[in-house]
Tab-separated table of C-alpha atoms and ligand atoms in Angstrom:
chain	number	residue	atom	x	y	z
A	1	UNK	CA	-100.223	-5.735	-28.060
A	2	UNK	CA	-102.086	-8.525	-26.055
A	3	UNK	CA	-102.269	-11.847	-26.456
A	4	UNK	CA	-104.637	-14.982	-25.623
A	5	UNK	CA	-105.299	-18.425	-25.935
A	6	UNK	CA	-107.724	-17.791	-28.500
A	7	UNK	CA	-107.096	-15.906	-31.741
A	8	UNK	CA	-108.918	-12.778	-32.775
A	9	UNK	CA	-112.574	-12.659	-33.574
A	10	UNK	CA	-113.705	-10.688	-36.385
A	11	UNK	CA	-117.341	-9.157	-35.885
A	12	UNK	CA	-119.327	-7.280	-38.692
A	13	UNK	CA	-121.789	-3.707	-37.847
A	14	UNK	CA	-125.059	-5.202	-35.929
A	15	UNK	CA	-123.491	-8.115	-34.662
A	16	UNK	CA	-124.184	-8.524	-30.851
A	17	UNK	CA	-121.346	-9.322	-28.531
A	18	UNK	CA	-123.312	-10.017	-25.472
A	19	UNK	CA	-126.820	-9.643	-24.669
A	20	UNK	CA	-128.013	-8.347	-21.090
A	21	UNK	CA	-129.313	-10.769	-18.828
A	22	UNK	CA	-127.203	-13.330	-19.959
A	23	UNK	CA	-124.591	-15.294	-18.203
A	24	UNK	CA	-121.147	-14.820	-19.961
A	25	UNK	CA	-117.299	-16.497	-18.599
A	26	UNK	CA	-115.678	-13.724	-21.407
A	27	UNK	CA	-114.545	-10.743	-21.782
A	28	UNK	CA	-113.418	-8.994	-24.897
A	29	UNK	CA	-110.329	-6.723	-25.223
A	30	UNK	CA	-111.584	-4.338	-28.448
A	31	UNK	CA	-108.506	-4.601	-30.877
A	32	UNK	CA	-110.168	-2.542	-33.649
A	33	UNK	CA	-113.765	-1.075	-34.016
A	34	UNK	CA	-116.459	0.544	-32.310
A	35	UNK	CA	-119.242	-0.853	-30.363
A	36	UNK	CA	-122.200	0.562	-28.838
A	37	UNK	CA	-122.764	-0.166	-25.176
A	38	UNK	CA	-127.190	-0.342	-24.205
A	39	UNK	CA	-128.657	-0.765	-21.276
A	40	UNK	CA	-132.858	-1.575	-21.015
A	41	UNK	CA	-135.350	-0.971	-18.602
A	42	UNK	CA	-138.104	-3.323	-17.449
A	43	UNK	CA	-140.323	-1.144	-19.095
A	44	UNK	CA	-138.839	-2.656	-22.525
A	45	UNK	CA	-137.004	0.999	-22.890
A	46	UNK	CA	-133.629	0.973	-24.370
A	47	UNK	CA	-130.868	4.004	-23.814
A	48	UNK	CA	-127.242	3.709	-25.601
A	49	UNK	CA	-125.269	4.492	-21.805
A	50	UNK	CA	-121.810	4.634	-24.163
A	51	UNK	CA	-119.241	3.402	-26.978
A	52	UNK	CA	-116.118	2.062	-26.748
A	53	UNK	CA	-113.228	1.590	-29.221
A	54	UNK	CA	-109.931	0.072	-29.776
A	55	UNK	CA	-108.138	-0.558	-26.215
A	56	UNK	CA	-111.310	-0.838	-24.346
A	57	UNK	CA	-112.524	-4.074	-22.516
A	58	UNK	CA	-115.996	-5.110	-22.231
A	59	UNK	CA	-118.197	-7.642	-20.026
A	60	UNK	CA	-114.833	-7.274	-17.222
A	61	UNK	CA	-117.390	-8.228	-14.778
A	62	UNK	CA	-117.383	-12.023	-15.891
A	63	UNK	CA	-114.013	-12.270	-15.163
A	64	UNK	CA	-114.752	-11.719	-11.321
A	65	UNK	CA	-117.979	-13.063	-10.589
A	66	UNK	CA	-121.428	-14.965	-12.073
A	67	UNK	CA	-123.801	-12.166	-12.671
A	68	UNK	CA	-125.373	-11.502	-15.587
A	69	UNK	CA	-124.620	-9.260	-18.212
A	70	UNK	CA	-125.735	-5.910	-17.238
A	71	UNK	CA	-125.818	-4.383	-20.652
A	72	UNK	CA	-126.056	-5.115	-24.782
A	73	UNK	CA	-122.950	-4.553	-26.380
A	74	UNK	CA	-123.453	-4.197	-30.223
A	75	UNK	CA	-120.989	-3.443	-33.114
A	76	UNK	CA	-121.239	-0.358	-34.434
A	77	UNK	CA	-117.910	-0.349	-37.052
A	78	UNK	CA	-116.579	-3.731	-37.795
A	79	UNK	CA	-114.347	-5.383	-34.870
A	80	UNK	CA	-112.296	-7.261	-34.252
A	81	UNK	CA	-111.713	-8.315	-30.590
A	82	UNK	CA	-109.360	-10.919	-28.485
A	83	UNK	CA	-111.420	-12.912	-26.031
A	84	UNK	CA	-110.430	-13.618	-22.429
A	85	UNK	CA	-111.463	-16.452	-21.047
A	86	UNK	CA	-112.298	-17.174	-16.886
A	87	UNK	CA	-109.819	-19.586	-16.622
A	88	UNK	CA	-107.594	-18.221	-19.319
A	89	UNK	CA	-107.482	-14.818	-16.668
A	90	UNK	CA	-107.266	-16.972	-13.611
A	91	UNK	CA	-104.285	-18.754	-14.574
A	92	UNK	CA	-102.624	-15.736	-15.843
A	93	UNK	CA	-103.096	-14.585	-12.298
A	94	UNK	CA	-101.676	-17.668	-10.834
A	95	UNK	CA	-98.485	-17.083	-13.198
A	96	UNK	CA	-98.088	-14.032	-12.571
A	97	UNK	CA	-95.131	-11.981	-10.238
A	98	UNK	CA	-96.401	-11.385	-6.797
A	99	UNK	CA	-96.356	-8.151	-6.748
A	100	UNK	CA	-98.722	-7.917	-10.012
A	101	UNK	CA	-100.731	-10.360	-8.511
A	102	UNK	CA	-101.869	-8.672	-5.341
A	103	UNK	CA	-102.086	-5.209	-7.169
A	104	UNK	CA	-104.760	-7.315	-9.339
A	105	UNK	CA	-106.366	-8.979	-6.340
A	106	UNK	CA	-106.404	-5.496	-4.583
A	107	UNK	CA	-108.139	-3.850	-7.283
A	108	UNK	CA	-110.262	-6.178	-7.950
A	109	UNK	CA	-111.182	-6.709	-3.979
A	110	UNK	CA	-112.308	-2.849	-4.070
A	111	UNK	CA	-114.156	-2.416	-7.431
A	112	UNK	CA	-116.055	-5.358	-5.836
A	113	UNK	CA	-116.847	-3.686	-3.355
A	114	UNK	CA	-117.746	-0.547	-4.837
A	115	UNK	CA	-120.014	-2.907	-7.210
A	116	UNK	CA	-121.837	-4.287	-3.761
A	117	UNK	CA	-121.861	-0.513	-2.134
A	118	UNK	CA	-123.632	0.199	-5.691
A	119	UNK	CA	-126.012	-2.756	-5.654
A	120	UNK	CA	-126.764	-1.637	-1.824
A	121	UNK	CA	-127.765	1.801	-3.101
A	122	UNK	CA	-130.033	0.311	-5.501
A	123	UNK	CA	-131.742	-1.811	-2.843
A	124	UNK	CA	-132.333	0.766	-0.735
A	125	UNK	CA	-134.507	2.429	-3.232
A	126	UNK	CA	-137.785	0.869	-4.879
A	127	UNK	CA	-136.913	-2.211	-6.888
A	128	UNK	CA	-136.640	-2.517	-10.578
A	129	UNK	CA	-137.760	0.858	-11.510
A	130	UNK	CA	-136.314	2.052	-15.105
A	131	UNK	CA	-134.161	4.332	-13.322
A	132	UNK	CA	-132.453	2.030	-11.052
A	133	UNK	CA	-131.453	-0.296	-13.670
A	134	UNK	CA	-129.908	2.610	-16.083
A	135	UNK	CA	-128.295	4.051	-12.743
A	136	UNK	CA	-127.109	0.693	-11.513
A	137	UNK	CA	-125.246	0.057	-14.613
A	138	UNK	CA	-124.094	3.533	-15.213
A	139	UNK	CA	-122.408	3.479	-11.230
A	140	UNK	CA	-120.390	-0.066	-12.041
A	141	UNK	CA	-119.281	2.052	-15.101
A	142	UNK	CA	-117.913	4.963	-12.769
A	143	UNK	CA	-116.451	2.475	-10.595
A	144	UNK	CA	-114.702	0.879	-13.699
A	145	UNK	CA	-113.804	4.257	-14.997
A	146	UNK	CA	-112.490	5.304	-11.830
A	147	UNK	CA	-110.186	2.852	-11.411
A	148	UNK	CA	-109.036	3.326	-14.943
A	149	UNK	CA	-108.197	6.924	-13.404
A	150	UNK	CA	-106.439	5.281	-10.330
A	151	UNK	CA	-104.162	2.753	-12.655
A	152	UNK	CA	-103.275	5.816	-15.289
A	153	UNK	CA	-102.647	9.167	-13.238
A	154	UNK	CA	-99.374	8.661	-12.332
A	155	UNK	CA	-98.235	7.417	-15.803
A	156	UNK	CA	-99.635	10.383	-17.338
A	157	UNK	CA	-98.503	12.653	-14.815
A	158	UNK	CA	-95.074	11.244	-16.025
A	159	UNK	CA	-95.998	11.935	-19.713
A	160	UNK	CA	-97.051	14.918	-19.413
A	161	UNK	CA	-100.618	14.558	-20.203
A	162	UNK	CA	-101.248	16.369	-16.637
A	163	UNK	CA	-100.396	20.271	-17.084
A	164	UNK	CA	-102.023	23.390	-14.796
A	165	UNK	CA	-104.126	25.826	-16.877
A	166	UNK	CA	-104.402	29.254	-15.250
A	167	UNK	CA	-107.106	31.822	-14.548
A	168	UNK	CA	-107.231	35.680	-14.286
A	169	UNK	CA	-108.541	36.833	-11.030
A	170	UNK	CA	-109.555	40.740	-11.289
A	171	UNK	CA	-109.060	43.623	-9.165
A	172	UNK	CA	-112.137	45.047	-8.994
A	173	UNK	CA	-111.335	48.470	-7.815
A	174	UNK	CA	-109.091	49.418	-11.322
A	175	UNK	CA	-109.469	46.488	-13.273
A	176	UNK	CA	-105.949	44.976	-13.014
A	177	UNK	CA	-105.011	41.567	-13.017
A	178	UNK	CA	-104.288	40.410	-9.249
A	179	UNK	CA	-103.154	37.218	-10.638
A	180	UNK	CA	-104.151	33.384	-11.132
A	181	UNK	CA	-105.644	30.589	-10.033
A	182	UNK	CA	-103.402	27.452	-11.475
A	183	UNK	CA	-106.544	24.319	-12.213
A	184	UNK	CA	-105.068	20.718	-13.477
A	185	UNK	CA	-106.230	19.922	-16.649
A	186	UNK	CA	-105.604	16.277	-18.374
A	187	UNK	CA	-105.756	15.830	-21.862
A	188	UNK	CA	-105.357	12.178	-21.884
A	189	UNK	CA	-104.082	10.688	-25.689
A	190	UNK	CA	-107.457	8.249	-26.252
A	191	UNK	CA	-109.988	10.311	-24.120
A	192	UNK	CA	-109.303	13.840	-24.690
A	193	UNK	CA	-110.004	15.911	-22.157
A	194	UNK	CA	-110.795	14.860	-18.723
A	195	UNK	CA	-112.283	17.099	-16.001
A	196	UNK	CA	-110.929	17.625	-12.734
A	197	UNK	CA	-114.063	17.041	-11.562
A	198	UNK	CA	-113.743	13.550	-12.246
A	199	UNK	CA	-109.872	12.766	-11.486
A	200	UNK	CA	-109.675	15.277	-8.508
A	201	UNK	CA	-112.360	12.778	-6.078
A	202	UNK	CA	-110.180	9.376	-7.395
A	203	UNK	CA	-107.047	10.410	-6.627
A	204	UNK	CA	-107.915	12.114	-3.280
A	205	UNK	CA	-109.091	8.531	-2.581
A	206	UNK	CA	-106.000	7.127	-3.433
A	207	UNK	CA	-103.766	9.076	-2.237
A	208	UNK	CA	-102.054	10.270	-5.418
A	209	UNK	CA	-103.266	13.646	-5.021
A	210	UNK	CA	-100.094	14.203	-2.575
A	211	UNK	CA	-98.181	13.632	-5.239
A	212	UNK	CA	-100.031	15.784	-7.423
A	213	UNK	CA	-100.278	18.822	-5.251
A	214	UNK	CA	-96.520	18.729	-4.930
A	215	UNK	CA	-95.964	18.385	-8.668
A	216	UNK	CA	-98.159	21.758	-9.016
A	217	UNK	CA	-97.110	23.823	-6.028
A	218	UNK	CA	-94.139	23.439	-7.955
A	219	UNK	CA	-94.919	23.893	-11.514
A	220	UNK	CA	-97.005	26.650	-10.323
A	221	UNK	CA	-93.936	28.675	-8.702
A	222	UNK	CA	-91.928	27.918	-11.505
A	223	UNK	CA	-94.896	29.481	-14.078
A	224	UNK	CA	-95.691	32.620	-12.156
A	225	UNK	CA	-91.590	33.099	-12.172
A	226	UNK	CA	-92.049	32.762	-16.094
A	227	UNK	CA	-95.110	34.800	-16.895
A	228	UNK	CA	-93.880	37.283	-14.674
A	229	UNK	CA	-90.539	38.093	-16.651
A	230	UNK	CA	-91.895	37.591	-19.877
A	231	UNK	CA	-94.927	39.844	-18.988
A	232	UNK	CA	-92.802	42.477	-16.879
A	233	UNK	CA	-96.427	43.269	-15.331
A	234	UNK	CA	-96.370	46.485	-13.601
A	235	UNK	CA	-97.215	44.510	-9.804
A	236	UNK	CA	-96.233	41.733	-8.533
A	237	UNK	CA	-98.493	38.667	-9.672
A	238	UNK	CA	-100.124	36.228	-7.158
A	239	UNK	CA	-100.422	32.502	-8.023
A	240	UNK	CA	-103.181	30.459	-6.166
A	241	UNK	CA	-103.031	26.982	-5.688
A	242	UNK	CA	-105.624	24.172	-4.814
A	243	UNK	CA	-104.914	21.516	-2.356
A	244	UNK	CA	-106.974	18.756	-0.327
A	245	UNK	CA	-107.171	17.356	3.134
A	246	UNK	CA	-105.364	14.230	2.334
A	247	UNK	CA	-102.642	16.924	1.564
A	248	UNK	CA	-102.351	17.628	5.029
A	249	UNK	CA	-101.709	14.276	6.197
A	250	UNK	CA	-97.940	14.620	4.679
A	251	UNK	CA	-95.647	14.854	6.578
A	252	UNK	CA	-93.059	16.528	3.925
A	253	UNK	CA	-95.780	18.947	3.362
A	254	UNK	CA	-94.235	22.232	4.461
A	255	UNK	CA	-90.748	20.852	3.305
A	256	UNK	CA	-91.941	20.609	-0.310
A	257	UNK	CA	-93.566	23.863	-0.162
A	258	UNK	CA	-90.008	25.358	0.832
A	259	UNK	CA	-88.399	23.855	-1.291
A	260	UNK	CA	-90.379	24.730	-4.212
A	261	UNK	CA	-89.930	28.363	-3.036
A	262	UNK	CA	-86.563	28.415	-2.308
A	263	UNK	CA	-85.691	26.629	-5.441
A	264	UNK	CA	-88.177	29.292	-8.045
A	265	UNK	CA	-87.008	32.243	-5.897
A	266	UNK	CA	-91.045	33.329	-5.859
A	267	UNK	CA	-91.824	35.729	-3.390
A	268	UNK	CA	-94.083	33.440	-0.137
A	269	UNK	CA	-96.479	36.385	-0.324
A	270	UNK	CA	-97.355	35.857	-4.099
A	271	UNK	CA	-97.837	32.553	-3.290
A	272	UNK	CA	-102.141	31.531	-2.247
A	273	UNK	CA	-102.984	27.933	-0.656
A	274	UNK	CA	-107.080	27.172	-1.615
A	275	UNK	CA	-108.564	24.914	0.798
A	276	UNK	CA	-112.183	23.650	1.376
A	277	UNK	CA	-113.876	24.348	4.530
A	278	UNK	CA	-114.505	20.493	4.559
A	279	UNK	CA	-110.273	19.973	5.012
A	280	UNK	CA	-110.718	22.266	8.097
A	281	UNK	CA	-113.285	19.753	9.607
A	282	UNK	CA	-111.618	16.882	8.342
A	283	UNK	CA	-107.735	18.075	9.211
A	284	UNK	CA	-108.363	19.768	12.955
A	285	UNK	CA	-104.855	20.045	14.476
A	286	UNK	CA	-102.764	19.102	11.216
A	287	UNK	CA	-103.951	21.747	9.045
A	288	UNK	CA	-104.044	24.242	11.915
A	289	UNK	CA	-100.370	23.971	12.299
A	290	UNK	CA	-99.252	24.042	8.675
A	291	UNK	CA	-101.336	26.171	7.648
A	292	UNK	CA	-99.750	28.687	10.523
A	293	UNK	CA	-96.314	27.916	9.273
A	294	UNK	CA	-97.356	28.719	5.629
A	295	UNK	CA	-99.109	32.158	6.914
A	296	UNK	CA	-96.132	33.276	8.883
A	297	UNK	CA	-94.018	32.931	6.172
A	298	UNK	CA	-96.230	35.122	4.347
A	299	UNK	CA	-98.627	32.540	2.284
A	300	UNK	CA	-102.029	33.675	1.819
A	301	UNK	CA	-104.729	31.270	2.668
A	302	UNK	CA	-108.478	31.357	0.800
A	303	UNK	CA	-111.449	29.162	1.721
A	304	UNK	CA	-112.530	28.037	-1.623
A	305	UNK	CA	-116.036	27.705	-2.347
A	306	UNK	CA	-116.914	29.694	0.850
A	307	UNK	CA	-120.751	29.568	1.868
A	308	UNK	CA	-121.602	26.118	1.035
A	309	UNK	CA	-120.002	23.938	3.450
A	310	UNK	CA	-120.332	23.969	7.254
A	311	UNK	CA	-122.728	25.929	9.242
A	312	UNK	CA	-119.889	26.899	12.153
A	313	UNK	CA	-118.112	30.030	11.455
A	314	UNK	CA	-116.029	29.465	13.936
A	315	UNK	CA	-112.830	28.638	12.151
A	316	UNK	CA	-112.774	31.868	10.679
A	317	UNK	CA	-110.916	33.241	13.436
A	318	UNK	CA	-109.080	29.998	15.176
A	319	UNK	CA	-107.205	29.540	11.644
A	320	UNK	CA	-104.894	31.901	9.708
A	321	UNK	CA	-107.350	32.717	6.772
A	322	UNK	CA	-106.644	35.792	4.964
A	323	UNK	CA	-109.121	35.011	1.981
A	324	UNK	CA	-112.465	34.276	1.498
A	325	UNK	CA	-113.515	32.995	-2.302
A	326	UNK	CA	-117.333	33.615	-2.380
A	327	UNK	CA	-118.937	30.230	-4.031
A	328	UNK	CA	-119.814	30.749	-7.764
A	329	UNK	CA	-123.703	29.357	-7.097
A	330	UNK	CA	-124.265	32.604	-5.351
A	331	UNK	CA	-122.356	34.729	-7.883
A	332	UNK	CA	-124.586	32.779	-10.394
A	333	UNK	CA	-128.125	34.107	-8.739
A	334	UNK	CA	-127.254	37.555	-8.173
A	335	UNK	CA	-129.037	39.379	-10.391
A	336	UNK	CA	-132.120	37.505	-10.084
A	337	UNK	CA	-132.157	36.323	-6.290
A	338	UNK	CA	-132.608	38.716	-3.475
A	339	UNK	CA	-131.603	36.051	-1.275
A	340	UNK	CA	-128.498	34.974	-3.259
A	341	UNK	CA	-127.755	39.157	-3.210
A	342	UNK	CA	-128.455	39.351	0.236
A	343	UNK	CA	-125.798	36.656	1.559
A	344	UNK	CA	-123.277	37.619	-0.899
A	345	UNK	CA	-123.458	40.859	0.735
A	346	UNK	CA	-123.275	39.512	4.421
A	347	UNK	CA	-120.208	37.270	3.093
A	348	UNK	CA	-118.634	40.159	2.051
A	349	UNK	CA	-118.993	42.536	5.303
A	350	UNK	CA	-118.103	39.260	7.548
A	351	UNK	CA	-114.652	38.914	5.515
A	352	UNK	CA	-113.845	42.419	5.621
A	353	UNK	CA	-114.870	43.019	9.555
A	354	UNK	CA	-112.122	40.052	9.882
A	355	UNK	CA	-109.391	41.897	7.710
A	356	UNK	CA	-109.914	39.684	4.727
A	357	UNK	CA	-109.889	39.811	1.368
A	358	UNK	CA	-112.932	38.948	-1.042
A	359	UNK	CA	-112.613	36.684	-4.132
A	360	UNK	CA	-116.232	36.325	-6.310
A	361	UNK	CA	-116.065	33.490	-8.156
A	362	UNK	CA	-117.816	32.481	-11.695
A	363	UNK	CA	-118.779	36.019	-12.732
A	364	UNK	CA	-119.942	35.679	-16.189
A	365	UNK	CA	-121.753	38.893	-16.790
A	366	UNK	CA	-121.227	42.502	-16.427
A	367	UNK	CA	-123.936	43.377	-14.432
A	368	UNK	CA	-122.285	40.466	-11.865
A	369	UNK	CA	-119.236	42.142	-11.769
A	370	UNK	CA	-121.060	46.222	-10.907
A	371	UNK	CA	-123.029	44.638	-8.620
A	372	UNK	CA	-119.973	42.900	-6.517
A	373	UNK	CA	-117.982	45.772	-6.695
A	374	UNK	CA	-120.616	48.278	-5.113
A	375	UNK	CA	-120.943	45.737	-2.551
A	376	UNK	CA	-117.397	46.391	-1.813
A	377	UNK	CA	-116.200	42.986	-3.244
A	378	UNK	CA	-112.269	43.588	-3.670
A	379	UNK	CA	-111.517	40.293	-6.196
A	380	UNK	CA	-113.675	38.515	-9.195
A	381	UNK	CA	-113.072	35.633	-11.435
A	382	UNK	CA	-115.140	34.189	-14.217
A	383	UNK	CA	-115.401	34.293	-17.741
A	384	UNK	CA	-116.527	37.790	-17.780
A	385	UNK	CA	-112.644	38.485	-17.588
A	386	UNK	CA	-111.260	35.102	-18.600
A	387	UNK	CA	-111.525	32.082	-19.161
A	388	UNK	CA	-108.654	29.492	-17.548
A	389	UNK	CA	-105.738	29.031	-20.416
A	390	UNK	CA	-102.330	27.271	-20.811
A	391	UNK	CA	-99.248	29.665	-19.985
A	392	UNK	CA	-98.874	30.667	-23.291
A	393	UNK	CA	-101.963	32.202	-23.851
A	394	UNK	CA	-101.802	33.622	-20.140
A	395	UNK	CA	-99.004	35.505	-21.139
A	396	UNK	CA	-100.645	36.605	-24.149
A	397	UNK	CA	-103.626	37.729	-22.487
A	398	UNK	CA	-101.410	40.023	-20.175
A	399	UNK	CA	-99.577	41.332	-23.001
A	400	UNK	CA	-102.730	42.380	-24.166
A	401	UNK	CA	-104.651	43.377	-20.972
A	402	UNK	CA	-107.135	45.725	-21.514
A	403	UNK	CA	-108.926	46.146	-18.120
A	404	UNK	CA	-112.508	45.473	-18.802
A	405	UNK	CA	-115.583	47.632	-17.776
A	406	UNK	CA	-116.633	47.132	-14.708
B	1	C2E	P1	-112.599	25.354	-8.019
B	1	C2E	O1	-111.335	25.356	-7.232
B	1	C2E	O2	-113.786	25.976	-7.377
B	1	C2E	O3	-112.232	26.063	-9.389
B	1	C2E	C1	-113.085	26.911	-10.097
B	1	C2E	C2	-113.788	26.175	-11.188
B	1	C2E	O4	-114.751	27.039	-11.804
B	1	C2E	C3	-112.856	25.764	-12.339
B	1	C2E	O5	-113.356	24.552	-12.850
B	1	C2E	C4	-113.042	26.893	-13.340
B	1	C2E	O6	-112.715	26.517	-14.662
B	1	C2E	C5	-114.521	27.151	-13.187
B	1	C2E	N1	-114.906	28.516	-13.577
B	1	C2E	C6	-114.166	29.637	-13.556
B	1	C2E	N2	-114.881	30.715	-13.943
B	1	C2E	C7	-116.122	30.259	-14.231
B	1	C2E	C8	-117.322	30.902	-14.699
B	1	C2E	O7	-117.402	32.097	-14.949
B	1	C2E	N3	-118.416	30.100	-14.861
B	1	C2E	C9	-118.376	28.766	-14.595
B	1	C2E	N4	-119.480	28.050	-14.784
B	1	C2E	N5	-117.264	28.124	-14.161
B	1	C2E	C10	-116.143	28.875	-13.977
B	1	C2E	P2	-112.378	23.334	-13.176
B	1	C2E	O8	-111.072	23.842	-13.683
B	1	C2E	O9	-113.164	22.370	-13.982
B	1	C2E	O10	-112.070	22.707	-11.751
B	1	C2E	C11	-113.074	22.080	-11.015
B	1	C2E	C12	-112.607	21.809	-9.609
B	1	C2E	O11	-111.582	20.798	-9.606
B	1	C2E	C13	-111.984	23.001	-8.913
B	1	C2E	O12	-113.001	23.847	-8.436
B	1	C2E	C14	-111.210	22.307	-7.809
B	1	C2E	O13	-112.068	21.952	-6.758
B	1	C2E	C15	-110.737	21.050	-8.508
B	1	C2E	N6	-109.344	21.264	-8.973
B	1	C2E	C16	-108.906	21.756	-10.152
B	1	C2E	N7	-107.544	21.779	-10.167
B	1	C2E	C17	-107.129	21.309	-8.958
B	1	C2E	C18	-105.840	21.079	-8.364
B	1	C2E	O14	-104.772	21.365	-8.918
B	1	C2E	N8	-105.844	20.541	-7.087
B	1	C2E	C19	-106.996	20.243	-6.418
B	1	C2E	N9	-106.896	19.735	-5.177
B	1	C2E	N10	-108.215	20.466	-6.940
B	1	C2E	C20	-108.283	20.983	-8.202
B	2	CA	CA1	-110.232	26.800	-6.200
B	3	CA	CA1	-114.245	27.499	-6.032
């Protein structure tokens, strides 16, 4: 529950809370309610940009500095709200433990600055056009959302609300299942689900991904130990696993992998790292190393998303990759692009003349799937064959494997 100097405010449906373009010293912590969050152009257009409902806080901005209101916040379902004051927040601030206090000042010191990088953006373009207001507004939104992301992770990693989900990825040539890819997936208890899309980028920024990796290396190990006995599937399983650059900057890295191993008793070779070619260029001589160690001790390594990063190729033989994962935008234009087919197919012969194999990602049709595996492709994933599930259902689904047409 929070409190303030001022008591609760009750506020009936079409009541406005604040009105853009004004100047406001208050924000409102949403007790109860719903209101509806509008943003208008010059052009006297209005768009609703968002709601929000008990536990949010609106017109934050005030708190930190003098600009106006950048949006209309009306009531939608009868609130009631707690105000919070300037000086009501400043003197909290002053009272506060240290610690708390330069956590606050910290975060508050950045989301300014994303706010200025944001305002800088909208400079850059032409001035006051409709867009640039909805966009301006809708990027201090992101940056507030985004450190809501930041502050929660870790708590709901904690709780739980963090879990892997895992996809079938297909042998082309008979139709087995090769094995998984394990994807994060947070159901958060307000928000419902939130896409790694959106965490993945904050917490790589912060740092926490370390953490997170670690968590699902191990959780990971520990699943493809448990859908493997309860499946008794009649070859060994592999288990892929995404990580970032910042992962590489660890220096327990490799020891957590280990461990992880040592401690499920997983076979290393069932055992797939998925990196970015963008963690090559960004990790030079870190990655290179670990990702030697992980190799030797029989990892396999896939470049994720292969085809739409960097132009140099060169990599491809100065690192241990044993995988390539062909991008889902090309898998996507197959049928209908000849020059979508065309590179798919050079993809594939430039993987196998180096010994590798070939993952197509996002196949969603049939015809997809022929057409990769006349090219030769030896892997697919998509959801053709499967969609990405809890373990549960993963183990159901093998239970119940019945290799598709292809
Ligand atoms: P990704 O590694 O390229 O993962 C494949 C994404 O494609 C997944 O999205 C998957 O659900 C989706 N997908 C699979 N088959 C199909 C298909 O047939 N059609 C379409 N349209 N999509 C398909 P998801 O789970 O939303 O993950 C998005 C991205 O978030 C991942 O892309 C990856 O970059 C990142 N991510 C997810 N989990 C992790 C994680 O544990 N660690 C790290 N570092 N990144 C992760
Ligand atoms: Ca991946
Ligand atoms: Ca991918």
């Amino acid at each position: 529950m929070y409190s303030t100097t001022k008591s609760p405010k009750n506020f009936s449906a079409g009541h406005v809370i604040m009105r853009q373009g004004d100047t406001g010293e208050n924000a409102y912590i949403i007790e109860d309610g719903k209101v509806e969050i509008t943003v208008e152009n010059p052009n006297g257009q209005k768009r609703v940009v968002g709601t929000r409902g008990a536990g949010s806080m609106i017109g934050e901005m005030s708190l930190i500095d003098n600009a106006p209101r950048t949006a209309t916040v009306t009531v939608i379902e009868d609130c009631t709200v707690l105000e919070i004051t300037k000086e009501d927040f400043s003197r909290r601030l002053e009272s506060a433990d240290s610690v708390l206090r330069m956590t606050v000042q910290v975060i508050l010191t950045r989301y300014r600055d994303m706010l200025n990088r944001a305002d800088l953006k909208k400079q850059n373009k032409v001035e006051s056009s409709a867009e640039n207001v909805e966009r301006c507004y809708l990027e201090q939104t992101d940056a507030v959302e985004n450190l809501r992301i930041a502050s929660e992770f870790m708590s709901a990693l904690e709780n739980d609300e963090i879990s892997l989900y895992y996809q079938p990825i297909i042998d082309l040539k008979n139709g087995d299942i090769y094995g998984f890819e394990a994807l994060m997936r947070w159901i958060h208890p307000e928000k419902g689900f939130i896409s790694p899309a959106v965490f993945i980028p904050v917490i790589e920024n912060n740092g926490q991904i370390v953490q997170a990796s670690n968590w699902a290396f191990k959780e990971a190990c520990n699943a493809l130990k448990r859908i493997q006995s309860a499946t008794q599937y009649h070859r060994d399983l592999n288990m892929s696993v995404n990580f970032s650059s910042e992962d590489f900057s660890s220096p327990n890295f490799i020891e957590n992998i280990n461990n992880s191993i040592k401690e499920t008793g997983v076979k290393a070779e069932q055992l797939h790292l998925e990196i970015t070619e963008r963690l090559l260029v960004a990790q030079p001589d870190t990655a290179k190393e670990t990702l030697a160690m992980c190799r030797k001790a029989g990892m396999g390594i896939s470049i994720d998303d292969f085809g739409t990063g960097y132009s140099s190729l060169n990599y491809l033989h100065t690192y241990p990759i044993n995988t390539l994962k062909v991008d889902q935008s090309f898998v996507r234009d197959i049928q209908e692009q000849k020059n979508s087919k065309e590179l798919v197919r050079s993809i594939i012969t430039l993987g196998k003349n180096l010994d590798m194999l070939i993952i197509a990602e996002g196949v969603e049709h049939l015809e997809e799937a022929q057409i990769l595996k006349d090219m030769g492709c030896h892997y697919a994933q998509g959801y053709y064959f499967a969609r990405p599930v809890p373990e549960d259902e993963v183990i159901k689904t093998i239970l119940e494997w019945e290799n598709r047409d292809i």
